[in-house]
mmCIF file of C-alpha atoms and ligand atoms in Angstrom:
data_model
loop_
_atom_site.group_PDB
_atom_site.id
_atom_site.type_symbol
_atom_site.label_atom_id
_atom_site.label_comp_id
_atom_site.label_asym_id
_atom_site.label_seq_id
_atom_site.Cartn_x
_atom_site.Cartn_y
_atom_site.Cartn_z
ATOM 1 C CA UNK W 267 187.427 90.408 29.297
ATOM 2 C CA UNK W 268 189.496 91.232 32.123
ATOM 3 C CA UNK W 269 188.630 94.393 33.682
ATOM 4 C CA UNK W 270 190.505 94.169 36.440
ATOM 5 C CA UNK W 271 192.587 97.459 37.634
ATOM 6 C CA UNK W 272 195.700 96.863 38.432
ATOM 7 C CA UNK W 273 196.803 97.755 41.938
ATOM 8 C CA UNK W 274 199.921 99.788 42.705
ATOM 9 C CA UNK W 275 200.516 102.732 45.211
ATOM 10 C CA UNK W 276 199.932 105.835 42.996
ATOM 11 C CA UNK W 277 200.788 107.936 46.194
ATOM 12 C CA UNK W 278 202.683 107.272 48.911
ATOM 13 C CA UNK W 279 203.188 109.474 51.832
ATOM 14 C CA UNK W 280 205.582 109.404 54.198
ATOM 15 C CA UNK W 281 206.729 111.011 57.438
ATOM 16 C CA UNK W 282 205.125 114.006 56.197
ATOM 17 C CA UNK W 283 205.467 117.838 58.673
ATOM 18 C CA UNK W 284 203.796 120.664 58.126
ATOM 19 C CA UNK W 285 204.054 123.750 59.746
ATOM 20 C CA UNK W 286 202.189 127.043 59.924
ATOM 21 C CA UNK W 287 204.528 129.719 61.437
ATOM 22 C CA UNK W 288 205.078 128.015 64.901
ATOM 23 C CA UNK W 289 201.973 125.338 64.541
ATOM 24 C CA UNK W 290 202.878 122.206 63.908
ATOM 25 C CA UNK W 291 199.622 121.377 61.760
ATOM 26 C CA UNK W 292 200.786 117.381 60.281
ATOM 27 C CA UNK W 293 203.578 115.660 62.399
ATOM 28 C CA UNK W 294 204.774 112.644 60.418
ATOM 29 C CA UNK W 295 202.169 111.606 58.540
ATOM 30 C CA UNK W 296 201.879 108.463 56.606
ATOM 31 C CA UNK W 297 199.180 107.111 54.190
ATOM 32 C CA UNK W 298 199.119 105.015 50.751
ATOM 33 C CA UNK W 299 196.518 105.816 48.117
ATOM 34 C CA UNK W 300 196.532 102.532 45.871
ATOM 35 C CA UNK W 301 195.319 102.889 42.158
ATOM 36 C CA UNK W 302 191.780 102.735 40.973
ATOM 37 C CA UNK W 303 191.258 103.778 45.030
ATOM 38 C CA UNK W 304 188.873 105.739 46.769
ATOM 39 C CA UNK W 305 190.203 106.651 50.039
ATOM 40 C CA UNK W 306 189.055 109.192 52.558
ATOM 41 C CA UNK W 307 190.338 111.058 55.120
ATOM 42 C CA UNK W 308 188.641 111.881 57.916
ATOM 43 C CA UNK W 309 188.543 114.079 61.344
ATOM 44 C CA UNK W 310 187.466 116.953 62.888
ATOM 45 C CA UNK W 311 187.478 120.391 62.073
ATOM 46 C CA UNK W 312 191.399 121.702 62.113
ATOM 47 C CA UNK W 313 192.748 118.113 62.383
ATOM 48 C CA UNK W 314 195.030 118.474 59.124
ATOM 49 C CA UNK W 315 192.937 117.455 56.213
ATOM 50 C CA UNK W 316 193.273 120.139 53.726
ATOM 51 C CA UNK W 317 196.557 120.592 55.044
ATOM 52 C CA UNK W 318 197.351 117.375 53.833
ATOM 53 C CA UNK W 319 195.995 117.967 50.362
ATOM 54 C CA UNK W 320 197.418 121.498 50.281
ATOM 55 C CA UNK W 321 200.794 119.794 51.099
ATOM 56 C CA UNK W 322 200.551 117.075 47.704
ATOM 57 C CA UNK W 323 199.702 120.043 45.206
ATOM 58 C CA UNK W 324 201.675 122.255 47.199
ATOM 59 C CA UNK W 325 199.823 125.198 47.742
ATOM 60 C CA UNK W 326 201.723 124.766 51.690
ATOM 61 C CA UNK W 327 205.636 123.590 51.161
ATOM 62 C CA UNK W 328 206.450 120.456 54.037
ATOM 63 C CA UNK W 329 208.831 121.254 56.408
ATOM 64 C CA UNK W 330 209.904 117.332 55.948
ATOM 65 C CA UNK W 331 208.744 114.166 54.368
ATOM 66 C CA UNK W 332 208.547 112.585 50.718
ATOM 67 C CA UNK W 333 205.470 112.299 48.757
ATOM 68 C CA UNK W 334 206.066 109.797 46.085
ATOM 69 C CA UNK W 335 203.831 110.017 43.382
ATOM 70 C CA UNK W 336 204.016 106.950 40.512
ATOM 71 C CA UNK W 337 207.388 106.428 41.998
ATOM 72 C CA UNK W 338 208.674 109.612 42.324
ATOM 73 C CA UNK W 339 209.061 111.990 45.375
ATOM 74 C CA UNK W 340 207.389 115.160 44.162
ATOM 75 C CA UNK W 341 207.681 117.004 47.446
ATOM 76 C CA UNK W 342 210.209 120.150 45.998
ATOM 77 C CA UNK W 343 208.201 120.381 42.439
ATOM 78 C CA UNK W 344 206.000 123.547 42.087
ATOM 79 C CA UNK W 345 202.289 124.085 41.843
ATOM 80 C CA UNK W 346 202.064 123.670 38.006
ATOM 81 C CA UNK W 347 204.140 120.594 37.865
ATOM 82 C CA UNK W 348 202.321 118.659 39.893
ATOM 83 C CA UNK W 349 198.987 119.594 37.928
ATOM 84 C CA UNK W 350 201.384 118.836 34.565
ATOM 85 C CA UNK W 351 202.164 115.092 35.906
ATOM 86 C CA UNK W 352 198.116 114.330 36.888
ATOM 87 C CA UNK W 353 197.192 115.508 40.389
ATOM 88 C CA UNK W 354 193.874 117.861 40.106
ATOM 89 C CA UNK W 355 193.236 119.470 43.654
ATOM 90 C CA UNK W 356 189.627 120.151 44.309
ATOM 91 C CA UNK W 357 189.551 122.843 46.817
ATOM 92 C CA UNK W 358 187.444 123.283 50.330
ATOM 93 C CA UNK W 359 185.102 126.179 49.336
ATOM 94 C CA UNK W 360 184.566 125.439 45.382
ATOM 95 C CA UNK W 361 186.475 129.023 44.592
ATOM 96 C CA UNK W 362 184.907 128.748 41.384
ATOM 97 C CA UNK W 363 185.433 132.035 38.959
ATOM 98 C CA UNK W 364 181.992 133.445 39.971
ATOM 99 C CA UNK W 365 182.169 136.564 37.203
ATOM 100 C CA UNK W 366 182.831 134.089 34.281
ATOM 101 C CA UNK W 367 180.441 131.699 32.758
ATOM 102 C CA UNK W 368 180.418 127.569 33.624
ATOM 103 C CA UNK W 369 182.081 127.076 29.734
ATOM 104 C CA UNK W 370 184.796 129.285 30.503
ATOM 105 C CA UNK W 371 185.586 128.098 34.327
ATOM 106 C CA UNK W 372 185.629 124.287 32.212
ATOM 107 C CA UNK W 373 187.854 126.223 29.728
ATOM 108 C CA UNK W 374 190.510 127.568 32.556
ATOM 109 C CA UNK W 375 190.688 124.146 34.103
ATOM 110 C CA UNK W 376 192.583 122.952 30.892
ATOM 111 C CA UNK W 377 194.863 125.473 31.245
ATOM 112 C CA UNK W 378 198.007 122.857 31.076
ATOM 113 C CA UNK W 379 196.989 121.795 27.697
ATOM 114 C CA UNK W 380 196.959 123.145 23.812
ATOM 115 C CA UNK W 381 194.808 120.314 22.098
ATOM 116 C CA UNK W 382 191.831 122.673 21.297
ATOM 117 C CA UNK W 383 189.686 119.671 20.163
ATOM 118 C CA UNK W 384 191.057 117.454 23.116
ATOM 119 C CA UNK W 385 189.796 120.103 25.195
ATOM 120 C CA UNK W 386 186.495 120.673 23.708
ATOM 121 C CA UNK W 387 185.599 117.274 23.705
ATOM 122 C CA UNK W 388 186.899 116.951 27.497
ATOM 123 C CA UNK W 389 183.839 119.613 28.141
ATOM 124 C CA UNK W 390 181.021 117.600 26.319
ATOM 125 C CA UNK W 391 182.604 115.436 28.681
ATOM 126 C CA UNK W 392 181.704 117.168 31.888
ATOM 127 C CA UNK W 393 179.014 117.907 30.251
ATOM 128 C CA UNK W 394 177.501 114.200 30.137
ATOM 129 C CA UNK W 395 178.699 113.620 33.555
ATOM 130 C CA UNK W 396 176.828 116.712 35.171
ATOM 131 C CA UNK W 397 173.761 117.528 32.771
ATOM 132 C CA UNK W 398 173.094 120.517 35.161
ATOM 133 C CA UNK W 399 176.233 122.311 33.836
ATOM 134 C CA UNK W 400 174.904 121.735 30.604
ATOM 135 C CA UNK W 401 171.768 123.735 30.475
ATOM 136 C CA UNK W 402 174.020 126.444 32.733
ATOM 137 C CA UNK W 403 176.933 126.349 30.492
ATOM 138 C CA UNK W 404 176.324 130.605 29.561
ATOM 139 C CA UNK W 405 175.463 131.096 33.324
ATOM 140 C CA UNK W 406 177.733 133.151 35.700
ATOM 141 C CA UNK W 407 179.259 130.337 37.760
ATOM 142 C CA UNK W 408 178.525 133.296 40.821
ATOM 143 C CA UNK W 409 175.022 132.431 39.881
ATOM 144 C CA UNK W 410 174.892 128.474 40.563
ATOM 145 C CA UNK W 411 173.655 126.929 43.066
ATOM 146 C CA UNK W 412 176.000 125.587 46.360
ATOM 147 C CA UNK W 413 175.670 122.116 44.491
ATOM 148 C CA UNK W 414 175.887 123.263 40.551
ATOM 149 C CA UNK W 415 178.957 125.582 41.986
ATOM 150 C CA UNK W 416 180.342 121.628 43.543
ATOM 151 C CA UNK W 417 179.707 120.312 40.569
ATOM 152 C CA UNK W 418 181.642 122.766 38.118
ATOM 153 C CA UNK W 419 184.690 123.105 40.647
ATOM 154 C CA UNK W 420 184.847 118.773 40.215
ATOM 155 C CA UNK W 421 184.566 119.473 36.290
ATOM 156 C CA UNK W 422 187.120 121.989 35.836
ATOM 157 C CA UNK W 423 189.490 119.982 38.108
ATOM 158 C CA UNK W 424 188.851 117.035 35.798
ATOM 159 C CA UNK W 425 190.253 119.398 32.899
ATOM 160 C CA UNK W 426 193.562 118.795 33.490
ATOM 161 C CA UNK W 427 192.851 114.902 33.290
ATOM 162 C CA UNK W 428 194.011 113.880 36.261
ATOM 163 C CA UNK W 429 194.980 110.190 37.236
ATOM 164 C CA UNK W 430 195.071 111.342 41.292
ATOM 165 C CA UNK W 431 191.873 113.256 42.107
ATOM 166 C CA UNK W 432 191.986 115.674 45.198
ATOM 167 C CA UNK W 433 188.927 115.948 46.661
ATOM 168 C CA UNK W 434 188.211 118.493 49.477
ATOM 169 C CA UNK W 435 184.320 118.499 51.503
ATOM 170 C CA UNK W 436 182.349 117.976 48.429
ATOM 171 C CA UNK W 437 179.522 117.450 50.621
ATOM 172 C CA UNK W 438 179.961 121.131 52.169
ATOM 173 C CA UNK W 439 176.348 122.736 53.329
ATOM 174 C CA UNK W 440 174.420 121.339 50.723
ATOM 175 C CA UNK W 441 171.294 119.495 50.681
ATOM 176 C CA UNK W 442 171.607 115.729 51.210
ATOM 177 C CA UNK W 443 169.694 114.919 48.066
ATOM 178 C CA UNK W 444 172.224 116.969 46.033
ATOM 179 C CA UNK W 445 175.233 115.181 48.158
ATOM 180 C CA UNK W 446 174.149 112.273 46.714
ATOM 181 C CA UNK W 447 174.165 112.718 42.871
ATOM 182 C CA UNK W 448 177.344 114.172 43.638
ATOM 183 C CA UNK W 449 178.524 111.167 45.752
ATOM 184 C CA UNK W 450 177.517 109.035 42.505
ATOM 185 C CA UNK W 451 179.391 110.929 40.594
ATOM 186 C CA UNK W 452 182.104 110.486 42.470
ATOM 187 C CA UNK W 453 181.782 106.689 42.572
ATOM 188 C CA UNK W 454 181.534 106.693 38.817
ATOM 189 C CA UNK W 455 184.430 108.667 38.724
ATOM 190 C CA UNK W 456 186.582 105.876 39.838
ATOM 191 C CA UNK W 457 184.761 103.327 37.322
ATOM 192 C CA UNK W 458 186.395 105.555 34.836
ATOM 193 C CA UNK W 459 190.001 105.131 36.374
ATOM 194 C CA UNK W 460 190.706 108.030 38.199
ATOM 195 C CA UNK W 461 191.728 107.274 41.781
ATOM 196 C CA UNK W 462 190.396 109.949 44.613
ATOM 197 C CA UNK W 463 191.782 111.239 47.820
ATOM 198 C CA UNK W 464 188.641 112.052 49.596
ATOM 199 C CA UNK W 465 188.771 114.766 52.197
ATOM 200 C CA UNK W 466 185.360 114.509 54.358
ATOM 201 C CA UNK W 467 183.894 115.652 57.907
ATOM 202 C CA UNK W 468 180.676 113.766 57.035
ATOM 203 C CA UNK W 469 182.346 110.107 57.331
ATOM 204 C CA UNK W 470 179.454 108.889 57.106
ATOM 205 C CA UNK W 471 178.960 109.285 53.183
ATOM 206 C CA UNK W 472 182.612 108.974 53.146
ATOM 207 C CA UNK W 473 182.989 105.902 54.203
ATOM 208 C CA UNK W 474 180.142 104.293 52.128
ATOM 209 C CA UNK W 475 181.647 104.831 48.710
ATOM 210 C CA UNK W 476 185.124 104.268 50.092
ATOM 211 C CA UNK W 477 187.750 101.617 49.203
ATOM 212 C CA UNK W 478 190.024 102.317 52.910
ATOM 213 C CA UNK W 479 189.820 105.273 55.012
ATOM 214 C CA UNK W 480 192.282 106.976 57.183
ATOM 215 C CA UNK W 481 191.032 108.776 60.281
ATOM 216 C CA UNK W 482 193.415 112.182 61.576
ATOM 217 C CA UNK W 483 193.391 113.658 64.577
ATOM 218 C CA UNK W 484 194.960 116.922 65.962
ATOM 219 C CA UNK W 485 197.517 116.560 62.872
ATOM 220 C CA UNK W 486 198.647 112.445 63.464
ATOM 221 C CA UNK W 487 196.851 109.558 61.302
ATOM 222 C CA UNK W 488 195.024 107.848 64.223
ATOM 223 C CA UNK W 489 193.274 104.909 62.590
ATOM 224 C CA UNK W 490 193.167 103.292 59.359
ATOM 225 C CA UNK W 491 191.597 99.934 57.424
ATOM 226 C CA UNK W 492 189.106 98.940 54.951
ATOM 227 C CA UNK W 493 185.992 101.632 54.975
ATOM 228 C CA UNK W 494 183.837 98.725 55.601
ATOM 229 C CA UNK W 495 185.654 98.005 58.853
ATOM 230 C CA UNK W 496 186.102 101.781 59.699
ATOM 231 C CA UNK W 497 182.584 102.220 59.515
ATOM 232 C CA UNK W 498 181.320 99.902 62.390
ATOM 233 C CA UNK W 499 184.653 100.757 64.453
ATOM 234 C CA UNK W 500 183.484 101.878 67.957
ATOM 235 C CA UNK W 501 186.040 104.472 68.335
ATOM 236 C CA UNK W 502 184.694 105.872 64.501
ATOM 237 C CA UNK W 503 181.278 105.449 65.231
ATOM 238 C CA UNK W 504 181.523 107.102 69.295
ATOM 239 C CA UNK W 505 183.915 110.260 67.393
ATOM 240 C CA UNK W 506 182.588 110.672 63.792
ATOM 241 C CA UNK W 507 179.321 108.721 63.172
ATOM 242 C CA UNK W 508 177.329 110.689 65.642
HETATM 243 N N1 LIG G 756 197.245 129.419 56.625
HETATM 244 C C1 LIG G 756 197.313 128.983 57.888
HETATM 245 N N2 LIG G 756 198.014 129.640 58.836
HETATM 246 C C2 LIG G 756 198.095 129.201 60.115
HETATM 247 N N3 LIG G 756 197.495 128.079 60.537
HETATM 248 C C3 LIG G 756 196.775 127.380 59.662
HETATM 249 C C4 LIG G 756 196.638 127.771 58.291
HETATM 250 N N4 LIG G 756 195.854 126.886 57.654
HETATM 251 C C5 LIG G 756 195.514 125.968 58.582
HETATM 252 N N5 LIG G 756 196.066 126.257 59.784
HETATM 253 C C6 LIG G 756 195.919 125.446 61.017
HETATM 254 O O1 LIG G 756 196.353 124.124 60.761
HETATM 255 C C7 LIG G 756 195.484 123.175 61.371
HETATM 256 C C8 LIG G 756 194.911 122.230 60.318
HETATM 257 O O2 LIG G 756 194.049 122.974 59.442
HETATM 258 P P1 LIG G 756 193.304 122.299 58.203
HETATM 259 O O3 LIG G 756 192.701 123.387 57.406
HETATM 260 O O4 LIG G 756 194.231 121.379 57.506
HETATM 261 O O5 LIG G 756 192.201 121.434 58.962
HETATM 262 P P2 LIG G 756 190.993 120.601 58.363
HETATM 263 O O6 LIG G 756 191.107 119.218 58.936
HETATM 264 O O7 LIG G 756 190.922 120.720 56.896
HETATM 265 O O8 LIG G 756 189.737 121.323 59.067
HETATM 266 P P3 LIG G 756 188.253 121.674 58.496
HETATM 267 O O9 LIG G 756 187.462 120.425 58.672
HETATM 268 O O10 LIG G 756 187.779 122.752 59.396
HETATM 269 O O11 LIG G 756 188.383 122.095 57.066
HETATM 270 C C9 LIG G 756 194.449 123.991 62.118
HETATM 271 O O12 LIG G 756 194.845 124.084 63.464
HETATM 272 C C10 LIG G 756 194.486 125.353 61.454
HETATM 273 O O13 LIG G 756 194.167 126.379 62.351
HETATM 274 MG MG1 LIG G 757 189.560 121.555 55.627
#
């Protein structure tokens, strides 16, 4: 059987601005995020990469630019829209609901949708895919660990069953043993279908479960390819590999 994915741009960016007040914080950004992908984006601290995510879900309106999603330009749509047509936004910091439990964050993430049973089954789900939510599931998310809080703010974006994951520092302060079942996770994540925007300062990681990688730098994409070429590029290796 042919399990082939088949390839087509999912997202494509282009010429995107952003400003903050009188900063300009992306200047004409362009980047393609193919189906089935991984791709990362990586820089330095303040060099536009949550900008760039909080520009596709919209949390930040563009000053110019068109972000196509499956075809479309979604750039003027609102918040809730863009979760409605399959783009889950992982934020920097978790932000997980720390005074309700880990079933109820997984129950708020599938806020878009009525199926009760859908959505109960969707949290077995998560459940499978992070066993450590499962023996938490009555535990104050406030109460998880840095990685068990990672891992419930990746389930509950996967309740709105995304086809375009964003992904924002997963890897955050936490223990490299724990950035690794989470980096696994990730990888399987795609073997399911769902294709990832990966937002990283360790490029590192990044760029080992990679498909293509785009590097940014003070706000302009500086660099892009194949993560496997990325990763023994001088000018990655001399700015971001340490
Ligand atoms: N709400 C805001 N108001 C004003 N400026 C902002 C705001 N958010 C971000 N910026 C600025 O925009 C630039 C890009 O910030 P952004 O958060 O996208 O960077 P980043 O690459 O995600 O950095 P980090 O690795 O530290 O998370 C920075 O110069 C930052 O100071
Ligand atoms: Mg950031």
């Amino acid at each position: 059987m042919d399990t082939e994915v088949p390839r087509y741009s999912i997202l494509e960016i282009k010429n995107l601005c952003v400003n903050y007040g009188g900063i300009q914080a992306l200047k004409n950004i362009n980047l393609v995020v193919n189906n089935g992908e991984i791709v990362t984006l990586i820089g330095a601290n303040g060099a536009g990469k949550s900008t760039t995510l909080r520009a596709i879900s919209k949390i930040v309106n563009p000053r110019s630019g068109e972000i196509i999603y499956q075809g479309r330009n979604i750039i003027r749509r609102q918040p809730h829209e863009i979760v409605q047509l399959g783009i889950a936004h992982c934020p920097e910091g978790r932000r997980v609901l720390a005074r309700q439990t880990v079933y109820d964050n997984l129950l708020l993430g599938a806020y878009i949708h009525r199926d009760e049973a859908q959505i109960k089954a969707d949290i077995q789900r998560q459940f499978e895919r992070f066993p450590r939510l499962a023996e938490r599931r009555n535990q104050l998310a406030g109460t998880l660990s840095g990685g068990e809080q990672q891992m419930l703010a990746i389930a509950r974006s996967l309740m709105s069953r995304p086809k375009l994951l964003l992904l924002d520092e997963p890897s955050l302060g936490l223990a490299p043993a724990i950035v690794r079942e989470i980096f696994r996770i990730i990888e399987n994540l795609r073997a399911t279908g769902v294709t990832i925007l990966l937002v990283e300062q360790n490029a590192n990681l990044a760029l080992q479960i990679a498909d293509r990688g785009y590097v940014l730098e003070a706000g302009s994409i500086v660099l892009t390819g194949a993560a496997s070429e990325l990763i023994s590029d001088e000018r990655v290796k001399k700015a971001y590999l340490g």
